[in-house]
Short mmCIF file of C-alpha atoms in Angstrom, two decimals:
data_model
loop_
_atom_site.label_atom_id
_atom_site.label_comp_id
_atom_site.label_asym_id
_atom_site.label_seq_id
_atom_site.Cartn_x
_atom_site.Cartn_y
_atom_site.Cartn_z
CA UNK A 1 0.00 0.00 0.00
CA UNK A 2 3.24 2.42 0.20
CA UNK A 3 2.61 3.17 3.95
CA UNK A 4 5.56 3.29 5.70
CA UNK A 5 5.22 1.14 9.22
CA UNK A 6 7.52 1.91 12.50
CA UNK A 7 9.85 -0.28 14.07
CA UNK A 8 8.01 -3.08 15.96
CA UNK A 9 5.48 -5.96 15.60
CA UNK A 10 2.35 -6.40 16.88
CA UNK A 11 0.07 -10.12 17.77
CA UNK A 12 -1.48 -10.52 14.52
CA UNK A 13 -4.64 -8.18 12.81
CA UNK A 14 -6.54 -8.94 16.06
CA UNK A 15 -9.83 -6.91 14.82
CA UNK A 16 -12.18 -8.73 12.70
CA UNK A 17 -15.46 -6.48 11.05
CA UNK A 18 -17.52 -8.31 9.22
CA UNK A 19 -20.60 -7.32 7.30
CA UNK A 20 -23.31 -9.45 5.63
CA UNK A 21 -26.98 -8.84 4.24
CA UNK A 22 -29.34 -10.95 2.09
CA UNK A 23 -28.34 -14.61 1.97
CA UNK A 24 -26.19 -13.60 4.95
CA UNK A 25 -26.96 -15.92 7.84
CA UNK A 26 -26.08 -18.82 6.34
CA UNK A 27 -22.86 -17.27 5.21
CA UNK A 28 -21.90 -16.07 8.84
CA UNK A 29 -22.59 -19.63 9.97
CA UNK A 30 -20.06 -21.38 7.49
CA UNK A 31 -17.23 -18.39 8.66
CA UNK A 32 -18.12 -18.92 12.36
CA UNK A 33 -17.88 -23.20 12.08
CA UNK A 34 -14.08 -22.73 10.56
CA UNK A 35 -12.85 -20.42 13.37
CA UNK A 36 -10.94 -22.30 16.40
CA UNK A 37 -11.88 -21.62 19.63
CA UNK A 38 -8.49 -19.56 20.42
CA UNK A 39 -8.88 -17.15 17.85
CA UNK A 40 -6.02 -14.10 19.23
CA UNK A 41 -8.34 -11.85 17.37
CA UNK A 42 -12.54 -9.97 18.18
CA UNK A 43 -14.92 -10.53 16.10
CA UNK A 44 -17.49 -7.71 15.04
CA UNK A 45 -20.22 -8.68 13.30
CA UNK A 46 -23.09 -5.91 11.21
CA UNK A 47 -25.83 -8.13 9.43
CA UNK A 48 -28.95 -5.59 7.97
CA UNK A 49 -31.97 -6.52 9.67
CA UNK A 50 -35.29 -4.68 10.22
CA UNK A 51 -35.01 -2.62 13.93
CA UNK A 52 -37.52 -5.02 15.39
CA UNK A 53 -35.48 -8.06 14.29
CA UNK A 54 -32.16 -10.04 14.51
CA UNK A 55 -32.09 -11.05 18.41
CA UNK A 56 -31.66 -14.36 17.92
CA UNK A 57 -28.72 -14.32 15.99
CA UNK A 58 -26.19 -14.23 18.49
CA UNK A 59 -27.76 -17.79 19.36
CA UNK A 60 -27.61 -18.73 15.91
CA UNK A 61 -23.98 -18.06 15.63
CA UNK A 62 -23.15 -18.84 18.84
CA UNK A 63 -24.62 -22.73 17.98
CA UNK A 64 -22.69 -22.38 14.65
CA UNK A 65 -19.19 -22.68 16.06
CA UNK A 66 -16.61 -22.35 18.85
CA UNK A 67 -16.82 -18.74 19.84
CA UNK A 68 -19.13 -17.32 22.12
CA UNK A 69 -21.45 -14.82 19.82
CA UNK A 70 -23.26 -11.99 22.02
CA UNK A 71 -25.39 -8.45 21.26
CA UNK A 72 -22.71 -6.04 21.76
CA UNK A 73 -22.93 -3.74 24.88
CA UNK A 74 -21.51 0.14 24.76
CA UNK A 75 -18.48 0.36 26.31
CA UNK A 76 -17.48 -3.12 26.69
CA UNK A 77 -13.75 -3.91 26.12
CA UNK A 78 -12.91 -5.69 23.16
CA UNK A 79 -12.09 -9.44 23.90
CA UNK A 80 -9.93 -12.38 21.86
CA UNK A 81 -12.30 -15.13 21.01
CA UNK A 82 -15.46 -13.55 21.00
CA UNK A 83 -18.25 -12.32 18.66
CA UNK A 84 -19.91 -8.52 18.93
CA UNK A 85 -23.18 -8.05 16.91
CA UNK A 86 -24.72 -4.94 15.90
CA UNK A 87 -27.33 -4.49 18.21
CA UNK A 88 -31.02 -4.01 16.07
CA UNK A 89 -31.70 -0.51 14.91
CA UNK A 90 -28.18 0.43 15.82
CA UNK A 91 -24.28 0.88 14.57
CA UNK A 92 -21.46 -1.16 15.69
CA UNK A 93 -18.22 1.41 16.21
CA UNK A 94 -14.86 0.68 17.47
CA UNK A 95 -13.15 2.98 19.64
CA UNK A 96 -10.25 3.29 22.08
CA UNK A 97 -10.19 -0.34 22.56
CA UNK A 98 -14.00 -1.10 23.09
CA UNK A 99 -16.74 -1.26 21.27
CA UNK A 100 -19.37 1.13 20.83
CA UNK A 101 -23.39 0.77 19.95
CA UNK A 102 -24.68 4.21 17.92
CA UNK A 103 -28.63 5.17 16.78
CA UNK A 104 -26.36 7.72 14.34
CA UNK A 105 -28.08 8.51 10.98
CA UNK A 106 -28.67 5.57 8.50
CA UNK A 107 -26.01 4.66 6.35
CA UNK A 108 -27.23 3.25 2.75
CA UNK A 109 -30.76 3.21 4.66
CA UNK A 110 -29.79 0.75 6.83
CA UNK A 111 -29.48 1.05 10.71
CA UNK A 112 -26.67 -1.43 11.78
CA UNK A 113 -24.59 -0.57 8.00
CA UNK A 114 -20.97 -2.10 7.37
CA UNK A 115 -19.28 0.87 6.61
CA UNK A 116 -19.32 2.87 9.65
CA UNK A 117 -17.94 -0.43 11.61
CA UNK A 118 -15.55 -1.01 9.10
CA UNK A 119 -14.40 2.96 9.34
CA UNK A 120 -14.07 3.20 12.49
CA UNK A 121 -12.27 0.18 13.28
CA UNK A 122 -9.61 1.11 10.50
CA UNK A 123 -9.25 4.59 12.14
CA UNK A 124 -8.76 2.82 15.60
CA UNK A 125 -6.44 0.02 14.71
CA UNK A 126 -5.47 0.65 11.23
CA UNK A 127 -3.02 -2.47 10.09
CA UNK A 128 -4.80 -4.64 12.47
CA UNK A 129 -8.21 -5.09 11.16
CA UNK A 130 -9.42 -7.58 8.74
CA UNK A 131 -12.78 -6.66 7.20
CA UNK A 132 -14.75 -9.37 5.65
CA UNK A 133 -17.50 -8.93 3.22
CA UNK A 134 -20.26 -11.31 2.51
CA UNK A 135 -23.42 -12.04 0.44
CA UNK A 136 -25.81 -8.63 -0.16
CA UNK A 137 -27.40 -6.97 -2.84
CA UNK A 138 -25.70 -3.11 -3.29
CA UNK A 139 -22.97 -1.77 -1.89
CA UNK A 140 -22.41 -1.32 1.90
CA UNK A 141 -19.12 -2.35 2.85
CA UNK A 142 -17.32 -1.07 -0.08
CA UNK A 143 -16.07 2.14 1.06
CA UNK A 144 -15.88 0.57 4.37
CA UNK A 145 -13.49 -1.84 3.13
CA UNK A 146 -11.57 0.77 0.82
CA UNK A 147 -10.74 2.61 4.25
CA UNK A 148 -9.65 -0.89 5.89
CA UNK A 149 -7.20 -1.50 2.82
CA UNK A 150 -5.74 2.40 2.67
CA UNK A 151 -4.95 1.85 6.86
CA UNK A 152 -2.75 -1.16 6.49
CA UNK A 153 -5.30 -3.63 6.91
CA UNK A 154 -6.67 -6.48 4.64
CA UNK A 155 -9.97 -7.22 3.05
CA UNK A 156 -11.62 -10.50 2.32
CA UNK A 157 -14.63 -10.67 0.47
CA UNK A 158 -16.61 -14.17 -0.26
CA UNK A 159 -16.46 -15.17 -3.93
CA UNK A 160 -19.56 -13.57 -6.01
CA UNK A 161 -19.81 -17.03 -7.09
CA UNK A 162 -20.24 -18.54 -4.37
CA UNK A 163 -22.69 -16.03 -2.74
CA UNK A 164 -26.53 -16.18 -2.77
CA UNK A 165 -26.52 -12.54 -3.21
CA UNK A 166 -23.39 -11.06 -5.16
CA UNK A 167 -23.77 -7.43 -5.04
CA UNK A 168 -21.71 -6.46 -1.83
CA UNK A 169 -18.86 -8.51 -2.40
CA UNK A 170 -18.36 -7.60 -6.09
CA UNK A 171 -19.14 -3.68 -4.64
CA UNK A 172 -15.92 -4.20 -2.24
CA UNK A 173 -13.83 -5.40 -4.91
CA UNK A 174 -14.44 -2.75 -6.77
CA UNK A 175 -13.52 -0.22 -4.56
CA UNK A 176 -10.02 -1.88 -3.55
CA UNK A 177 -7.17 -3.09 -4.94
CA UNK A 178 -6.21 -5.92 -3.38
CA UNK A 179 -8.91 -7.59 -1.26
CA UNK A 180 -8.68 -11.79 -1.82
CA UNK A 181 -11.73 -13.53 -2.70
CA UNK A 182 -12.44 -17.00 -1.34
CA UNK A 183 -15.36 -19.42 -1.12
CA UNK A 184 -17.08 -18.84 2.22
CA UNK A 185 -16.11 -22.18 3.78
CA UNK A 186 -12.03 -20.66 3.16
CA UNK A 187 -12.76 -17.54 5.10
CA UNK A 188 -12.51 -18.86 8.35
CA UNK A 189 -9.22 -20.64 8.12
CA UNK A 190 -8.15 -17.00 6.12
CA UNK A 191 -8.94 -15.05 9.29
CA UNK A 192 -7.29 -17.08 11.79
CA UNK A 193 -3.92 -17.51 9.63
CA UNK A 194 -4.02 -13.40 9.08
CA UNK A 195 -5.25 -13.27 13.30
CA UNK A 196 -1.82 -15.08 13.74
CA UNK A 197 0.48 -12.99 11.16
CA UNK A 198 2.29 -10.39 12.95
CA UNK A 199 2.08 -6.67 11.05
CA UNK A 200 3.60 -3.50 11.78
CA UNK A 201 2.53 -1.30 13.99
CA UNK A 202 2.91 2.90 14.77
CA UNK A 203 1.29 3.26 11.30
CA UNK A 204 -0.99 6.75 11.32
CA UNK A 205 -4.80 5.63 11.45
CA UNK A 206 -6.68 6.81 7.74
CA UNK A 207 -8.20 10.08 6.83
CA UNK A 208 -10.95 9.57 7.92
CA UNK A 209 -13.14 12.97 7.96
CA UNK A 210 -14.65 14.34 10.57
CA UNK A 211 -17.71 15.13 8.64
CA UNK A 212 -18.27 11.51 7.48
CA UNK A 213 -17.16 10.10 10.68
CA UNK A 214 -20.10 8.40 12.36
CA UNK A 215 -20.19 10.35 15.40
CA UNK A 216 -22.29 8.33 18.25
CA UNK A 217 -24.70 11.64 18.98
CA UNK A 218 -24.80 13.38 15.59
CA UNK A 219 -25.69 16.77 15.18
CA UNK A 220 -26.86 18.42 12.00
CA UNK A 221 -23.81 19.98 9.63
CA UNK A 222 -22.98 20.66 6.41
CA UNK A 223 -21.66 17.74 4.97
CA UNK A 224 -18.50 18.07 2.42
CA UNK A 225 -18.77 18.03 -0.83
CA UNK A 226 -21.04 19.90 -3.59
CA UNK A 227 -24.82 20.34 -3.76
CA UNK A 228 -25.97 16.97 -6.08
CA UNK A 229 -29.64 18.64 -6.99
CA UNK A 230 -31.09 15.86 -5.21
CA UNK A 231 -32.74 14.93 -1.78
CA UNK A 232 -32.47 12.55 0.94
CA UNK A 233 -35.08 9.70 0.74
CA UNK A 234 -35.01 9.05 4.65
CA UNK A 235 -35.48 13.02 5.75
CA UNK A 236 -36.02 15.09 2.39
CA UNK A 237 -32.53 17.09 3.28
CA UNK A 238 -30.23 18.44 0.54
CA UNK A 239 -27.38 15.91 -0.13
CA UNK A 240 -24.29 17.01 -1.24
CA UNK A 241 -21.65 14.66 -3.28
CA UNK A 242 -18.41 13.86 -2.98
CA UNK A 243 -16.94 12.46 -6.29
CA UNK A 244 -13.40 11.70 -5.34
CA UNK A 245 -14.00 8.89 -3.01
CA UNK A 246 -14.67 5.50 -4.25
CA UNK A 247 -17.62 4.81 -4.46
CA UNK A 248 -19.17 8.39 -4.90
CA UNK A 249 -20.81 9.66 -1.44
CA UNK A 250 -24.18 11.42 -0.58
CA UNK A 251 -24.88 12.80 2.73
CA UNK A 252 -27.19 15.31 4.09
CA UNK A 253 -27.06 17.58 6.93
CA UNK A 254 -28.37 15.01 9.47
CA UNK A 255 -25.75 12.46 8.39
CA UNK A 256 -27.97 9.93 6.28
CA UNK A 257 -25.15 8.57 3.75
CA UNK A 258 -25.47 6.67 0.36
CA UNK A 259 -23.81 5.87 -2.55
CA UNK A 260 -25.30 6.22 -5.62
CA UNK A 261 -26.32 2.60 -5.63
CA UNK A 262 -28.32 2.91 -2.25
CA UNK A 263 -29.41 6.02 -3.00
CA UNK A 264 -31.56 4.92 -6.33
CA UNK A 265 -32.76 2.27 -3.97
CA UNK A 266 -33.73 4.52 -1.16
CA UNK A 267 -35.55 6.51 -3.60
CA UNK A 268 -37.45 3.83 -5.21
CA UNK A 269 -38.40 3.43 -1.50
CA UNK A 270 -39.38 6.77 -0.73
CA UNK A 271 -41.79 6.62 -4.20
CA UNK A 272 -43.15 3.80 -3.31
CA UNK A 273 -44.62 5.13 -0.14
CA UNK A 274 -45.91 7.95 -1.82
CA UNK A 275 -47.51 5.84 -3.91
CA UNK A 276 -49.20 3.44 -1.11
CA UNK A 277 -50.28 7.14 0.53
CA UNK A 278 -51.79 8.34 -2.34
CA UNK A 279 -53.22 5.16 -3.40
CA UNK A 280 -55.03 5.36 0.32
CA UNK A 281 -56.44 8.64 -0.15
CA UNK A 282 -57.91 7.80 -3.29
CA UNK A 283 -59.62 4.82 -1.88
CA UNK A 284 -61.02 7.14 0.39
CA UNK A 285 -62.07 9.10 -1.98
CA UNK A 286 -64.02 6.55 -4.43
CA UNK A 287 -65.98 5.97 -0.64
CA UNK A 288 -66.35 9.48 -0.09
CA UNK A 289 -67.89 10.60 -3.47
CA UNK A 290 -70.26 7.43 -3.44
CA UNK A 291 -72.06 8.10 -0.52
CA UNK A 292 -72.68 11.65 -1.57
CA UNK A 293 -74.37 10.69 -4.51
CA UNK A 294 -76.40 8.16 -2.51
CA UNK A 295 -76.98 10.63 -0.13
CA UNK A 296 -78.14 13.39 -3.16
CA UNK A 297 -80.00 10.90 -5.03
CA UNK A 298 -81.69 10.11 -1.43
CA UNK A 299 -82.70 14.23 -1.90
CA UNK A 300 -83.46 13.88 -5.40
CA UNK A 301 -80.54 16.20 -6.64
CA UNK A 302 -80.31 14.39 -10.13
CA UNK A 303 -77.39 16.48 -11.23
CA UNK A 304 -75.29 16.70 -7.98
CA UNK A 305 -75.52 12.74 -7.82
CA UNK A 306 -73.66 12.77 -11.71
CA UNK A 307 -70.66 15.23 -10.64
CA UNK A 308 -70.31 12.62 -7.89
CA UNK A 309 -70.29 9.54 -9.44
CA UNK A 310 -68.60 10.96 -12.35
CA UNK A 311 -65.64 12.23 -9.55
CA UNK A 312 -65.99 8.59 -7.86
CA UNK A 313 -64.97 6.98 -11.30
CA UNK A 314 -62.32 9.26 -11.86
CA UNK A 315 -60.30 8.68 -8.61
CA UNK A 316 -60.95 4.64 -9.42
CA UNK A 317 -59.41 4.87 -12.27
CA UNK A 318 -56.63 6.61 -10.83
CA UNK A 319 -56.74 4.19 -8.22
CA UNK A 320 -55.83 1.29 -10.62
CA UNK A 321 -53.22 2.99 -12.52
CA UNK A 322 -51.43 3.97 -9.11
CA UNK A 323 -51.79 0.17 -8.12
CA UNK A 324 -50.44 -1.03 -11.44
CA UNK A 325 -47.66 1.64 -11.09
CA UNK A 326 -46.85 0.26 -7.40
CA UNK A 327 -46.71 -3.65 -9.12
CA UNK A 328 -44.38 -2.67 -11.70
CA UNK A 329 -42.01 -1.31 -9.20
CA UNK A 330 -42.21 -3.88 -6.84
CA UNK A 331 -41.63 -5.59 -9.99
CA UNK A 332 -38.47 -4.07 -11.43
CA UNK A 333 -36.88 -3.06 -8.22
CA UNK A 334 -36.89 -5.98 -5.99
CA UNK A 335 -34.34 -6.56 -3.47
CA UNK A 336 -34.39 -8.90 -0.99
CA UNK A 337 -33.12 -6.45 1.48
CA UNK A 338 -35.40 -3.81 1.28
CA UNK A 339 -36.53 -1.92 4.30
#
């Protein structure tokens, strides 16, 4: 990488991040089964789930191999041979030698994301992390990892081929130059041989900037970068861009962050909504204008009952083109990780 390390040696890359979505249980389970029970390294783990789920996964990776696999806790010191999962609805951070749970701003819409772990775990060990990327659709992780791989530390990413879901793994190789991919049953053995490879230590953590630095009580700021013309789908904010990082960033004031990957997909989101919303109020509306022209033919006002049955038709009409609108969506934008 052309970063000069000082004198010295330390254990091994004794920080582990790893970050998984659709088709990633099963994945985590065949990395967990391969590691031995005296892993010299901590294992973080960020899976996207919805808030309300994902608490019995510690138990499900716990069962799955030797290490003991638990919910992390803020402020707990980071441990050899165990697992730390991103809590539900929240961000896994490393920091000063323990880890650190965060309801920050969504990253890529998703609430644990990969790439604030992965960022702040180069920043605090830099050489000694490995980050490990497995099966999901887009591309959370990727800068993650290309932050990982410009500290000193090495990237592993399970083989597109062998994933259910390709799209994160192929985003992280894309994004860095020399991450190693390997069939998910390798992975394991490849974290414990790089947990037991000494590296050099006293190298500078990465650039990591403050703006974009996942801060665990975020305040509104101006994020870097140039106004894009476009808005945040989770709060409606103004997102600026930055081009020059890999991939290209969005963030608004608040912090929300996407790529331009995520962000298509958080706006297909956001449309759809408005869509269900204003399908709803024109169902209300077809009930509406129906009983008033019950209600004025119940009068005998001939002419008021038309202009209402002629409005109810109208919004029905409406109704079914919104509805077929919302299918062919659903249709063309399916992802099995959706929010």
């Amino acid at each position: 990488m052309g970063r000069e390390f000082a004198m010295g040696t330390a254990p091994g890359r004794d920080v582990v991040v790893m970050a998984a979505s659709a088709g990633g249980i099963e994945a985590l389970g065949a990395v967990m089964a391969e590691l031995p029970a005296d892993l010299p390294a901590s294992v973080l783990v960020v899976l996207h789930v919805p808030a309300t789920g994902g608490r019995a996964l510690p138990g499900i990776l716990g069962r799955a191999g030797k290490l003991p696999a638990a919910a992390a806790v803020d402020g707990e010191g980071l441990r050899h041979g165990r697992v730390y999962l991103a809590p539900p609805d929240h961000h896994l951070l490393v920091r000063d030698g323990a880890v650190h749970v965060s309801h920050g701003p969504k990253q890529h819409g998703h609430r644990p994301a990969a790439d604030p772990l992965f960022r702040s775990a180069a920043a605090a060990r830099g050489p000694r992390v490995v980050g490990v990327v497995l099966s999901g659709t887009l591309d959370d992780g990727a800068a993650g990892a290309a932050v990982v791989e410009e500290a000193g530390g090495i990237v592993a990413v399970q083989d597109p081929d062998d994933c259910a879901y390709d799209g994160m793994p192929r985003a992280a190789l894309a994004a860095t130059r020399n991450a190693v991919a390997l069939p998910v049953t390798e992975l394991g053995a490849f974290i414990a041989e790089q947990s037991r490879t000494p590296v050099g230590i006293g190298a500078p953590g990465p650039r990591v900037d403050p703006e974009t630095y996942l801060e665990t009580e975020p305040v509104a700021k101006e994020p870097p970068g140039v106004w894009s013309g476009i808005t945040c789908p989770e709060c409606g904010g103004p997102l600026n861009v930055r081009s020059e990082v890999r991939p290209s960033r969005y963030e608004c004031r608040l912090g929300h962050g996407w790529s331009a990957d995520s962000l298509l997909g958080g706006q297909a989101d956001a449309v759809e909504r408005a869509l269900w919303v204003a399908a709803l109020r024109l169902e209300e509306r077809v009930r509406l204008t129906r009983r008033m022209s019950a209600s004025a033919k119940e009068r005998g006002h001939v002419r008021s009952a038309e202009i209402f049955d002629a409005s109810s038709r109208e919004s029905g009409e409406a109704l079914e083109t919104i509805r077929s609108l919302i299918e062919y969506l659903s249709q063309a934008g399916e992802r099995p990780d959706s929010r």
